mmCIF file with all atom_site columns, C-alpha atoms and ligand atoms in Angstrom:
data_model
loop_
_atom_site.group_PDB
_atom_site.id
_atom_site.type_symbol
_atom_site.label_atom_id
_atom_site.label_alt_id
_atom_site.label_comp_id
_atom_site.label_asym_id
_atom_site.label_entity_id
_atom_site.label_seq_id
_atom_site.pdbx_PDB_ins_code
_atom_site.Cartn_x
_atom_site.Cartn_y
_atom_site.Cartn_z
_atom_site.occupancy
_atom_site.B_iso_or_equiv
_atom_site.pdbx_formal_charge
_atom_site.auth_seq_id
_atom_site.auth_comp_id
_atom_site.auth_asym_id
_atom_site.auth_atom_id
_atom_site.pdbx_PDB_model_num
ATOM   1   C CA  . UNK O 1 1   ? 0.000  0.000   0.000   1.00 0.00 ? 1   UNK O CA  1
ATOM   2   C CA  . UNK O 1 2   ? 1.530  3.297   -0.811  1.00 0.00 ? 2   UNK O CA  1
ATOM   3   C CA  . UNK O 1 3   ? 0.972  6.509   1.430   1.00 0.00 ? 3   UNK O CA  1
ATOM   4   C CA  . UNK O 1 4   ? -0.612 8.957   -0.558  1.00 0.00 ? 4   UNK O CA  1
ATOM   5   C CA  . UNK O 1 5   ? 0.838  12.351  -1.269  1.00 0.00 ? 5   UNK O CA  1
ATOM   6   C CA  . UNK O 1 6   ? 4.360  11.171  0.828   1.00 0.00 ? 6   UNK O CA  1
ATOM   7   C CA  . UNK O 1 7   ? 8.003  12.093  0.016   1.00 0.00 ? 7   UNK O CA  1
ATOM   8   C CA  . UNK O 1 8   ? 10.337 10.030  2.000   1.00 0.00 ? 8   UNK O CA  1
ATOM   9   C CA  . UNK O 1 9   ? 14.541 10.435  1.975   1.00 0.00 ? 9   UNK O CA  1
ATOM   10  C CA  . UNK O 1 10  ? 16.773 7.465   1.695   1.00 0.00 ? 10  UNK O CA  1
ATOM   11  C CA  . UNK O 1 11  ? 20.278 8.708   3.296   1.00 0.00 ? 11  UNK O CA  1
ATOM   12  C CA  . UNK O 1 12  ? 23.508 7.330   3.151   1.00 0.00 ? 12  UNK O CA  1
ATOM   13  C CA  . UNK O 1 13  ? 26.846 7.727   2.194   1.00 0.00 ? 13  UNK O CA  1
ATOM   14  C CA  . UNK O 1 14  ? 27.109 5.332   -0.652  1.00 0.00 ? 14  UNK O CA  1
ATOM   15  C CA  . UNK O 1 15  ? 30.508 4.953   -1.177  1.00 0.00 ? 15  UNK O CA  1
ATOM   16  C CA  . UNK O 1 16  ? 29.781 3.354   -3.632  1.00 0.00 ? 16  UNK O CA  1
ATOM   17  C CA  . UNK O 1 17  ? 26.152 2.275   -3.861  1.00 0.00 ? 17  UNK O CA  1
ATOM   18  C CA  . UNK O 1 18  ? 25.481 -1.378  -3.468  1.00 0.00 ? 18  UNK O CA  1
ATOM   19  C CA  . UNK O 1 19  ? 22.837 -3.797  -4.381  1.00 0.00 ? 19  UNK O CA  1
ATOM   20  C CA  . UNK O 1 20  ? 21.421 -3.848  -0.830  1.00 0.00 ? 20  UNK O CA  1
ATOM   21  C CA  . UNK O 1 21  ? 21.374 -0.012  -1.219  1.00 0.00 ? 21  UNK O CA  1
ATOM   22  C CA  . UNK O 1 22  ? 19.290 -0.455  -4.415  1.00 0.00 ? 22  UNK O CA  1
ATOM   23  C CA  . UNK O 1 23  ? 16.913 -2.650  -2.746  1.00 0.00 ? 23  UNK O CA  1
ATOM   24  C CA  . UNK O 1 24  ? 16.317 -0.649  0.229   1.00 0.00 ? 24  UNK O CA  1
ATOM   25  C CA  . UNK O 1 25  ? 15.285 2.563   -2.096  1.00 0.00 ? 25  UNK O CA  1
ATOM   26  C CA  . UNK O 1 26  ? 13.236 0.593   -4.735  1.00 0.00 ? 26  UNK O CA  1
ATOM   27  C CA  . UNK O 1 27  ? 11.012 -0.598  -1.640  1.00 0.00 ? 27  UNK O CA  1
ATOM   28  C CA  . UNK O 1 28  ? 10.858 2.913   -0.388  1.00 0.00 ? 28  UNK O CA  1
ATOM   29  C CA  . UNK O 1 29  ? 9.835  3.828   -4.201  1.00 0.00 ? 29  UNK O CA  1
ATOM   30  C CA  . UNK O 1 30  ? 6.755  1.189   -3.879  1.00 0.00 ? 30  UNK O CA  1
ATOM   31  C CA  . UNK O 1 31  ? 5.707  2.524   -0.240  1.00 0.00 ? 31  UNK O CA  1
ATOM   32  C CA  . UNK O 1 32  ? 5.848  6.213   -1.055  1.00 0.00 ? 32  UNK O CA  1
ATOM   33  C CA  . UNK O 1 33  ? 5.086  8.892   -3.799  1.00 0.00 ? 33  UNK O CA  1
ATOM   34  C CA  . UNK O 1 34  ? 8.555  10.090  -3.830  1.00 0.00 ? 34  UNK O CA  1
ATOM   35  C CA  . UNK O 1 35  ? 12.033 9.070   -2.728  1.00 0.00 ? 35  UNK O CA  1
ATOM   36  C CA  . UNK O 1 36  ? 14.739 11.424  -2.868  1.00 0.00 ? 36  UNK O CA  1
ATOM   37  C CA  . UNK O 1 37  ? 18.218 9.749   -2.414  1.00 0.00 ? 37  UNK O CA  1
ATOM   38  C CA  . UNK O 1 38  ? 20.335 12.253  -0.095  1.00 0.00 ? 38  UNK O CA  1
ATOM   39  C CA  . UNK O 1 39  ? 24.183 11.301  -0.564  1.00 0.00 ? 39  UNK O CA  1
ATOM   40  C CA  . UNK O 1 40  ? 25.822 12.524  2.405   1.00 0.00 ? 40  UNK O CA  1
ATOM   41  C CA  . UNK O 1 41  ? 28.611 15.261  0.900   1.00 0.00 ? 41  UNK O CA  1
ATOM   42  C CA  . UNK O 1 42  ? 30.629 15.426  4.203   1.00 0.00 ? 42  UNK O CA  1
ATOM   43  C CA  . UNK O 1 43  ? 34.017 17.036  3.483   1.00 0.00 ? 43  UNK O CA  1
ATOM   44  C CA  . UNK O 1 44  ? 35.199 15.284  6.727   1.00 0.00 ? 44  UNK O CA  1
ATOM   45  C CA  . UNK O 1 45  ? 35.229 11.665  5.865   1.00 0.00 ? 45  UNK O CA  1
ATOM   46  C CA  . UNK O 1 46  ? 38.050 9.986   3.404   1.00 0.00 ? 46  UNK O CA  1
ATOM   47  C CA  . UNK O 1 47  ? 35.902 8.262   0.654   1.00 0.00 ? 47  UNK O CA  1
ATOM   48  C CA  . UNK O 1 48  ? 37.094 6.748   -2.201  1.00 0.00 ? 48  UNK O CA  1
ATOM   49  C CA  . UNK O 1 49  ? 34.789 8.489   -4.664  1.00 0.00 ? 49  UNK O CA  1
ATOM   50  C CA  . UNK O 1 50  ? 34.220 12.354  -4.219  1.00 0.00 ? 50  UNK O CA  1
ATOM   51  C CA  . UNK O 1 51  ? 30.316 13.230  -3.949  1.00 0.00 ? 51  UNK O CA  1
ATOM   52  C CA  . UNK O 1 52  ? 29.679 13.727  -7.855  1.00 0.00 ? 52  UNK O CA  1
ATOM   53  C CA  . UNK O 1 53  ? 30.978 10.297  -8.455  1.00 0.00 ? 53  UNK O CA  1
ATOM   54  C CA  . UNK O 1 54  ? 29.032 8.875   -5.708  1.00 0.00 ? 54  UNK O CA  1
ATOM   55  C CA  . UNK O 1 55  ? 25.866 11.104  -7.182  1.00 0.00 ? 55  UNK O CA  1
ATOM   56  C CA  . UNK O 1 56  ? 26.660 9.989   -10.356 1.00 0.00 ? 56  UNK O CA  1
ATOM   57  C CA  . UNK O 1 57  ? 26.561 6.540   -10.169 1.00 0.00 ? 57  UNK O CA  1
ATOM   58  C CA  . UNK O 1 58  ? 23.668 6.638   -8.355  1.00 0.00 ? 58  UNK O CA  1
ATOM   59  C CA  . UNK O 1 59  ? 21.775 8.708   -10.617 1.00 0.00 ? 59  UNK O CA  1
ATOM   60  C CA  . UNK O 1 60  ? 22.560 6.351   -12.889 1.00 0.00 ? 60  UNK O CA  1
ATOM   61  C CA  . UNK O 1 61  ? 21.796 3.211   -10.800 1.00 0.00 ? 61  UNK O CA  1
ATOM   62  C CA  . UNK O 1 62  ? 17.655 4.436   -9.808  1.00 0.00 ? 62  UNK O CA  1
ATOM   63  C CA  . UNK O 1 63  ? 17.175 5.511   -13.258 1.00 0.00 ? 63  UNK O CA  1
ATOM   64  C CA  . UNK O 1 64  ? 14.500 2.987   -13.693 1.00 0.00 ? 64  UNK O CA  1
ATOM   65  C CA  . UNK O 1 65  ? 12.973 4.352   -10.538 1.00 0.00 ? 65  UNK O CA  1
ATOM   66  C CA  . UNK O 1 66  ? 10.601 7.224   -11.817 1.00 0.00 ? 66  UNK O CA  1
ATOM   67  C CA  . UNK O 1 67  ? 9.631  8.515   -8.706  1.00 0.00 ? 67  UNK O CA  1
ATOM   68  C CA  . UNK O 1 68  ? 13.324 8.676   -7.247  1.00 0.00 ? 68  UNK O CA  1
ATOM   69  C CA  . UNK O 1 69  ? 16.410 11.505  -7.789  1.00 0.00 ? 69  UNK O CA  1
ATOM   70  C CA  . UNK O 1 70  ? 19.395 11.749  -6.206  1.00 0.00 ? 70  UNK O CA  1
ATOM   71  C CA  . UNK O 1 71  ? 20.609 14.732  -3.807  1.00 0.00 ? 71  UNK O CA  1
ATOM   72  C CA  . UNK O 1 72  ? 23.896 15.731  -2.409  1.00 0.00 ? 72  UNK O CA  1
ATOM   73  C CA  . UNK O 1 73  ? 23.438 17.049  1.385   1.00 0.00 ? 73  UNK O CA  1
ATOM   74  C CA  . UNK O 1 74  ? 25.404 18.061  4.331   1.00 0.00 ? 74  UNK O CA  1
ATOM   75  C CA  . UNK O 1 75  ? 24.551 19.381  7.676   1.00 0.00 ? 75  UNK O CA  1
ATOM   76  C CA  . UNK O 1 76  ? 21.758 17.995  9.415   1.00 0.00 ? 76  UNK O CA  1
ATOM   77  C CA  . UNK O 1 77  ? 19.505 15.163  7.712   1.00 0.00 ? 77  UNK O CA  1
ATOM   78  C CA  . UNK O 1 78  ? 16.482 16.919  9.591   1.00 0.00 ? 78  UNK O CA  1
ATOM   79  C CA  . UNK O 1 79  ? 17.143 19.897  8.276   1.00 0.00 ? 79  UNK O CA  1
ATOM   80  C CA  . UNK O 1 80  ? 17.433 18.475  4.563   1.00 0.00 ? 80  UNK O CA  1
ATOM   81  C CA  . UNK O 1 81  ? 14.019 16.912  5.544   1.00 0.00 ? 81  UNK O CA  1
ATOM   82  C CA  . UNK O 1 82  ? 12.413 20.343  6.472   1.00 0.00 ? 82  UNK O CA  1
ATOM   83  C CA  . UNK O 1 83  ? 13.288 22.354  3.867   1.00 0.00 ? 83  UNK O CA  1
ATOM   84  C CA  . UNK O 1 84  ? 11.367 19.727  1.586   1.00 0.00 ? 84  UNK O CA  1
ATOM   85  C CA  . UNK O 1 85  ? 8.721  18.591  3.298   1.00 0.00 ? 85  UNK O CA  1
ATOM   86  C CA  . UNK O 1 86  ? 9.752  15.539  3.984   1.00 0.00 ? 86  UNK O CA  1
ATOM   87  C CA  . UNK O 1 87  ? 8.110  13.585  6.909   1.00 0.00 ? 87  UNK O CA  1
ATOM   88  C CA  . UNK O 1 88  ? 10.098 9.843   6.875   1.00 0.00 ? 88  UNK O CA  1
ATOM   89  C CA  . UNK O 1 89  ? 13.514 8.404   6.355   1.00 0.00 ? 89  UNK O CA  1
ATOM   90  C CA  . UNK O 1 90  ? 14.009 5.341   5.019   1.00 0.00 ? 90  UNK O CA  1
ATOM   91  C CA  . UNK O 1 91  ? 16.931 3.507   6.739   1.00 0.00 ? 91  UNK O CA  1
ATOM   92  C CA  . UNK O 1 92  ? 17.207 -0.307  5.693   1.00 0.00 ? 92  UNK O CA  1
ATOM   93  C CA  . UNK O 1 93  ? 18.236 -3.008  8.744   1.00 0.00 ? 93  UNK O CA  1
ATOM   94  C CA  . UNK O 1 94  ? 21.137 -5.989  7.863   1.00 0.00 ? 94  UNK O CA  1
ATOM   95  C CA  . UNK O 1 95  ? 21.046 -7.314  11.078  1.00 0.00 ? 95  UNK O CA  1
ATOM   96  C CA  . UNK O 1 96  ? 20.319 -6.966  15.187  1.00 0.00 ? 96  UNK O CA  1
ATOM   97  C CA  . UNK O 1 97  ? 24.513 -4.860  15.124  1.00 0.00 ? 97  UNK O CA  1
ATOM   98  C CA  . UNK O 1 98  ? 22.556 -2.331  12.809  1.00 0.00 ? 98  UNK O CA  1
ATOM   99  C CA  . UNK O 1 99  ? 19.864 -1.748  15.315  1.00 0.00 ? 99  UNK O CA  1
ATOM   100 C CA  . UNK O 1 100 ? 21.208 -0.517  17.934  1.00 0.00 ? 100 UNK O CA  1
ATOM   101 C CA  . UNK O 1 101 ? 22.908 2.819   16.505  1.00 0.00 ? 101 UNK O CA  1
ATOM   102 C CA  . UNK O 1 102 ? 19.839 3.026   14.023  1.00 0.00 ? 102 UNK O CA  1
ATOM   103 C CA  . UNK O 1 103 ? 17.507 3.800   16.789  1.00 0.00 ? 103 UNK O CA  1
ATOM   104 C CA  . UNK O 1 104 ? 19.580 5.826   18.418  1.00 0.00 ? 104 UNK O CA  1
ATOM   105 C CA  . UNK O 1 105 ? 19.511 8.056   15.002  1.00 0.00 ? 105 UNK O CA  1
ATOM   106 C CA  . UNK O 1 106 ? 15.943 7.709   14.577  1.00 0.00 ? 106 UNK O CA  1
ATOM   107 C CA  . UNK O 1 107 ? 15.457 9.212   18.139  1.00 0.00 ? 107 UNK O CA  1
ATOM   108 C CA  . UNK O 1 108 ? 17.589 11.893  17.824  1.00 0.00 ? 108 UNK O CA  1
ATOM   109 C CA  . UNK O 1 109 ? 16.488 12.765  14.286  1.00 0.00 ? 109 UNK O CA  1
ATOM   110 C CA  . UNK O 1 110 ? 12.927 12.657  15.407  1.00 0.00 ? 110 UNK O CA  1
ATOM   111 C CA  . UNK O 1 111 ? 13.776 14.984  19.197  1.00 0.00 ? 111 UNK O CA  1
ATOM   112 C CA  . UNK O 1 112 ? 14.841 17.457  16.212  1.00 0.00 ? 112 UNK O CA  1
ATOM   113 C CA  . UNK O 1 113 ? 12.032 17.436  13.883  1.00 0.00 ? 113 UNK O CA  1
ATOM   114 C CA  . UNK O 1 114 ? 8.736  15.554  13.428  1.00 0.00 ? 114 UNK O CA  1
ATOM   115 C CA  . UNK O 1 115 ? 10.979 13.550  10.757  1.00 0.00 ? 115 UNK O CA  1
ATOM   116 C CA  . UNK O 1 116 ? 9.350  9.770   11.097  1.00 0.00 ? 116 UNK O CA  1
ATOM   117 C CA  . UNK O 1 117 ? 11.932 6.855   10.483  1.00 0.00 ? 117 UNK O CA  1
ATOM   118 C CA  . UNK O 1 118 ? 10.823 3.914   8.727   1.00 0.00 ? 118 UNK O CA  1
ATOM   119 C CA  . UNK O 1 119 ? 13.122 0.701   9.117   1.00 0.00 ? 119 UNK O CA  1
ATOM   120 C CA  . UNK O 1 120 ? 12.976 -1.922  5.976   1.00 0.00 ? 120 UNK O CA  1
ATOM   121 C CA  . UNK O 1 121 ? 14.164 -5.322  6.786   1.00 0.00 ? 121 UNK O CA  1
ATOM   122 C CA  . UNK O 1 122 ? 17.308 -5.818  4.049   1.00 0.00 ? 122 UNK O CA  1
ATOM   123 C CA  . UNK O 1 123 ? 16.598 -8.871  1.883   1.00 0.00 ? 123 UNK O CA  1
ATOM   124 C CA  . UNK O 1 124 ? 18.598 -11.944 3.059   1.00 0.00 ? 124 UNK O CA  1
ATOM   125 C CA  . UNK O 1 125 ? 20.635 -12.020 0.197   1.00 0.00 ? 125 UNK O CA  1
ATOM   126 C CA  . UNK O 1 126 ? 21.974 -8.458  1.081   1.00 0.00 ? 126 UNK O CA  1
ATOM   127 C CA  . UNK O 1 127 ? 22.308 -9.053  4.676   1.00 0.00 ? 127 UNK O CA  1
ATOM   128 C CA  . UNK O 1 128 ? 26.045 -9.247  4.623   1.00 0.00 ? 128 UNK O CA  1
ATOM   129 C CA  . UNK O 1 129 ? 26.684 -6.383  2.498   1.00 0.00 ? 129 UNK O CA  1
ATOM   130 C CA  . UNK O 1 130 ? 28.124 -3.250  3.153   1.00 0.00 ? 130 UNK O CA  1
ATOM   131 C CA  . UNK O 1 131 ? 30.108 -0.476  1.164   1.00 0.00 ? 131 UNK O CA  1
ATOM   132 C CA  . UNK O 1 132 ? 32.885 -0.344  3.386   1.00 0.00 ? 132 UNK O CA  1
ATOM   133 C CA  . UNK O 1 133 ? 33.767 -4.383  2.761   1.00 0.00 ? 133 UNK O CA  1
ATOM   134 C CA  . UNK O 1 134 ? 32.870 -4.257  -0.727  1.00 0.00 ? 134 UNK O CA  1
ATOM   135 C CA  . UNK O 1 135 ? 35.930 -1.613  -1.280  1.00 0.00 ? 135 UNK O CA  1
ATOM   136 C CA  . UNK O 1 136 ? 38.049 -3.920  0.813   1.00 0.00 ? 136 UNK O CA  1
ATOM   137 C CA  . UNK O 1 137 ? 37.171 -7.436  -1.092  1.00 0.00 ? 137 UNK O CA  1
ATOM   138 C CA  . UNK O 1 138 ? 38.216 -5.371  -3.987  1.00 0.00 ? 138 UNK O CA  1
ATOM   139 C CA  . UNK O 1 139 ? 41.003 -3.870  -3.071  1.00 0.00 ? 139 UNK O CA  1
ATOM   140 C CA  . UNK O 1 140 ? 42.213 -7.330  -2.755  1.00 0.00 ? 140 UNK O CA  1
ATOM   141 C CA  . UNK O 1 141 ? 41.239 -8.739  -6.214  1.00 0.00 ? 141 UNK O CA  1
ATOM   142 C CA  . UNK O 1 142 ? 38.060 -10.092 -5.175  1.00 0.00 ? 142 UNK O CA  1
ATOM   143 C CA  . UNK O 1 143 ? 35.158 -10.143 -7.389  1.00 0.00 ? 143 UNK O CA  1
ATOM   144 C CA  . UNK O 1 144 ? 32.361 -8.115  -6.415  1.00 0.00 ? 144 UNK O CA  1
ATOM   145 C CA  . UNK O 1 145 ? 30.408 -8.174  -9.241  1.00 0.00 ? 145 UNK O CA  1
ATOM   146 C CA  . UNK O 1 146 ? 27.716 -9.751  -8.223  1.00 0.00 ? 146 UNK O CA  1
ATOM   147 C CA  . UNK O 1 147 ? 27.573 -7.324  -5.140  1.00 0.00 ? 147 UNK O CA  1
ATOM   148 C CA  . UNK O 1 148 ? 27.004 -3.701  -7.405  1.00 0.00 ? 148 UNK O CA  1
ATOM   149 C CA  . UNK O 1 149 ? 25.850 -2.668  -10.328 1.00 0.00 ? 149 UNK O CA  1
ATOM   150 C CA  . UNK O 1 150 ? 28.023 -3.429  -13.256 1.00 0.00 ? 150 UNK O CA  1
ATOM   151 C CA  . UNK O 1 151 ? 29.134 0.161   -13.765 1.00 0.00 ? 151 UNK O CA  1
ATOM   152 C CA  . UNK O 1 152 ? 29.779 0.451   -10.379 1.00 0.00 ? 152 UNK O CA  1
ATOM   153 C CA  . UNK O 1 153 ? 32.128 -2.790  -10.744 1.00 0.00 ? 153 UNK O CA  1
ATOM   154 C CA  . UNK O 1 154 ? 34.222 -1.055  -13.436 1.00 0.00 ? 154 UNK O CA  1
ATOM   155 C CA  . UNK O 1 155 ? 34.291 1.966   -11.186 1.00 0.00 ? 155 UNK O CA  1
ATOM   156 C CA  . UNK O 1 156 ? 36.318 0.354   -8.427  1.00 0.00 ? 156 UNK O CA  1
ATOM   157 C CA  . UNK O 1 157 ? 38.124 -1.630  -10.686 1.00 0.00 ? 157 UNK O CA  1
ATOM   158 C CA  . UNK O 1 158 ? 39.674 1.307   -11.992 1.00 0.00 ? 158 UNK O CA  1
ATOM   159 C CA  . UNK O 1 159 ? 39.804 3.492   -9.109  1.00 0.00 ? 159 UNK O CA  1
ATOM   160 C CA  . UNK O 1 160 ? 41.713 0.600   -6.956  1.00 0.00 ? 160 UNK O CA  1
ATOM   161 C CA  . UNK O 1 161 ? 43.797 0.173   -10.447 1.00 0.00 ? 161 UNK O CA  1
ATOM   162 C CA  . UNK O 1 162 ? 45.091 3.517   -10.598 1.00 0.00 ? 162 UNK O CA  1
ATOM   163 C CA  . UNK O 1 163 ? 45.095 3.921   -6.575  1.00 0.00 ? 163 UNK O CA  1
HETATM 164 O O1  . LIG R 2 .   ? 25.924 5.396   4.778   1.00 0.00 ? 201 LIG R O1  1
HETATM 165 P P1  . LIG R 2 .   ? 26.138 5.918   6.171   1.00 0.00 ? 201 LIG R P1  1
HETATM 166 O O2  . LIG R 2 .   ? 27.548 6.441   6.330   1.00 0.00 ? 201 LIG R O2  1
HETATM 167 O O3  . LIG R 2 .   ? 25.755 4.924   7.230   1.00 0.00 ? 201 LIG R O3  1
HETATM 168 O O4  . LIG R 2 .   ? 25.145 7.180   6.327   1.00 0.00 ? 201 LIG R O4  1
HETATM 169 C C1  . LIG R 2 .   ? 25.051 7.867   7.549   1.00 0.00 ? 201 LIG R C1  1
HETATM 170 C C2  . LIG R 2 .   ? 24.184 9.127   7.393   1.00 0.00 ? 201 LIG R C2  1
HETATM 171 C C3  . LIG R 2 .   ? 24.745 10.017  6.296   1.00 0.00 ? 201 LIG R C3  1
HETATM 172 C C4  . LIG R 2 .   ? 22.780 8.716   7.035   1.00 0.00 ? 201 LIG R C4  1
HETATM 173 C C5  . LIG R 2 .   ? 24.214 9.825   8.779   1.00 0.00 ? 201 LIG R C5  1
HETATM 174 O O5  . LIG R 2 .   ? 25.545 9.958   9.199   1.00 0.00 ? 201 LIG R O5  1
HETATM 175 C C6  . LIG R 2 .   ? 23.552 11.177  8.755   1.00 0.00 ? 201 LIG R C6  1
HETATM 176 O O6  . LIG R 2 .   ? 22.330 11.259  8.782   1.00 0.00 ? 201 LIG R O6  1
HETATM 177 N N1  . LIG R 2 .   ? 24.382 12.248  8.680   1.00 0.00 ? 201 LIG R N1  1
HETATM 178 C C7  . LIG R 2 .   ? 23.906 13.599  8.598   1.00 0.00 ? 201 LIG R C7  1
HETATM 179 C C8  . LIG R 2 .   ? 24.275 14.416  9.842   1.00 0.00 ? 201 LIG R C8  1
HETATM 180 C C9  . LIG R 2 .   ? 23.209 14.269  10.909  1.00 0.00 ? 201 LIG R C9  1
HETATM 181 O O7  . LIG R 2 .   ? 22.053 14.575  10.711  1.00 0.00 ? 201 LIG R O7  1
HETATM 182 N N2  . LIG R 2 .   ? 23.648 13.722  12.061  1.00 0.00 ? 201 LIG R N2  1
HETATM 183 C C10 . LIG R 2 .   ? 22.783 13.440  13.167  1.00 0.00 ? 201 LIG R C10 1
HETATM 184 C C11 . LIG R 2 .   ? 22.268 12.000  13.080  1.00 0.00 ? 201 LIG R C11 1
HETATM 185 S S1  . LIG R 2 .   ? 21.183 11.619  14.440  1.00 0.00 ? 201 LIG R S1  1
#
């Protein structure tokens, strides 16, 4: 059942998107009228693609999605959520280690604003996945192909190539 008239965020850092990140928002897509993607543009954190890389392969990844784009944002998630309206956050769960520092978000984002977050189960296949141990498999030699979109793939191939 989708909420009618709802916009709902789907933060994260995506360093580089994954295919548990891409499940998380297409299930957002089906329970609400809009999903914007907020890619956390942090100058503070070492990433291993800058924020229009990370934007752009994530642009790329929803484009099937017609009810999803893709935003940078820094500062406070709440205050990306006021300025447009939006009312729930979209935060997918792996596993009981998730939960923990989740809700603790989900209470202090709400304490701030009347921001709502709605927790989506991660499919079983995804459960293991993460962004930070698909750069590290790779880094390695290890193929993550079937982890992230194939573009994505060639992406840290040649970024842990050139590294
Ligand atoms: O992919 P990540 O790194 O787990 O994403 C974390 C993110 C970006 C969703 C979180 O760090 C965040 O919301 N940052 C924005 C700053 C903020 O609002 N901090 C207070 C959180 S209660």
């Amino acid at each position: 059942m989708r909420a009618a008239g709802r916009r709902a965020v789907c933060p994260g850092s995506f360093d580089p998107v994954t295919n548990g990140h891409l499940d998380i928002v297409e299930r957002a897509a089906s329970l609400f009228d809009e999903v914007v993607v907020a890619v956390g543009v942090n100058q503070s954190k070492r990433r291993l693609f800058s924020a229009d890389e990370r934007m752009a392969m994530l642009t790329r990844a929803v484009g099937h999605l017609p009810n999803v784009r893709v935003e940078g944002f820094s500062g406070l998630l709440t205050t990306f959520c006021t300025e447009r309206d939006i009312h729930a956050i979209v935060k997918g769960l792996r596993a009981v280690s998730d939960f923990d520092y989740e809700l603790q978000m989900a209470q202090m984002n709400s304490s701030l604003s009347s921001v709502e977050t709605v927790f989506v189960p991660t499919s079983p296949e995804w459960s293991f996945l993460a962004s930070s141990l698909v750069k590290e498999v790779a880094s390695y030699g290890g193929d993550v192909s079937a982890l992230v979109p194939d573009f994505v793939n060639d992406a840290l191939v040649a970024r842990l190539r050139d590294a």
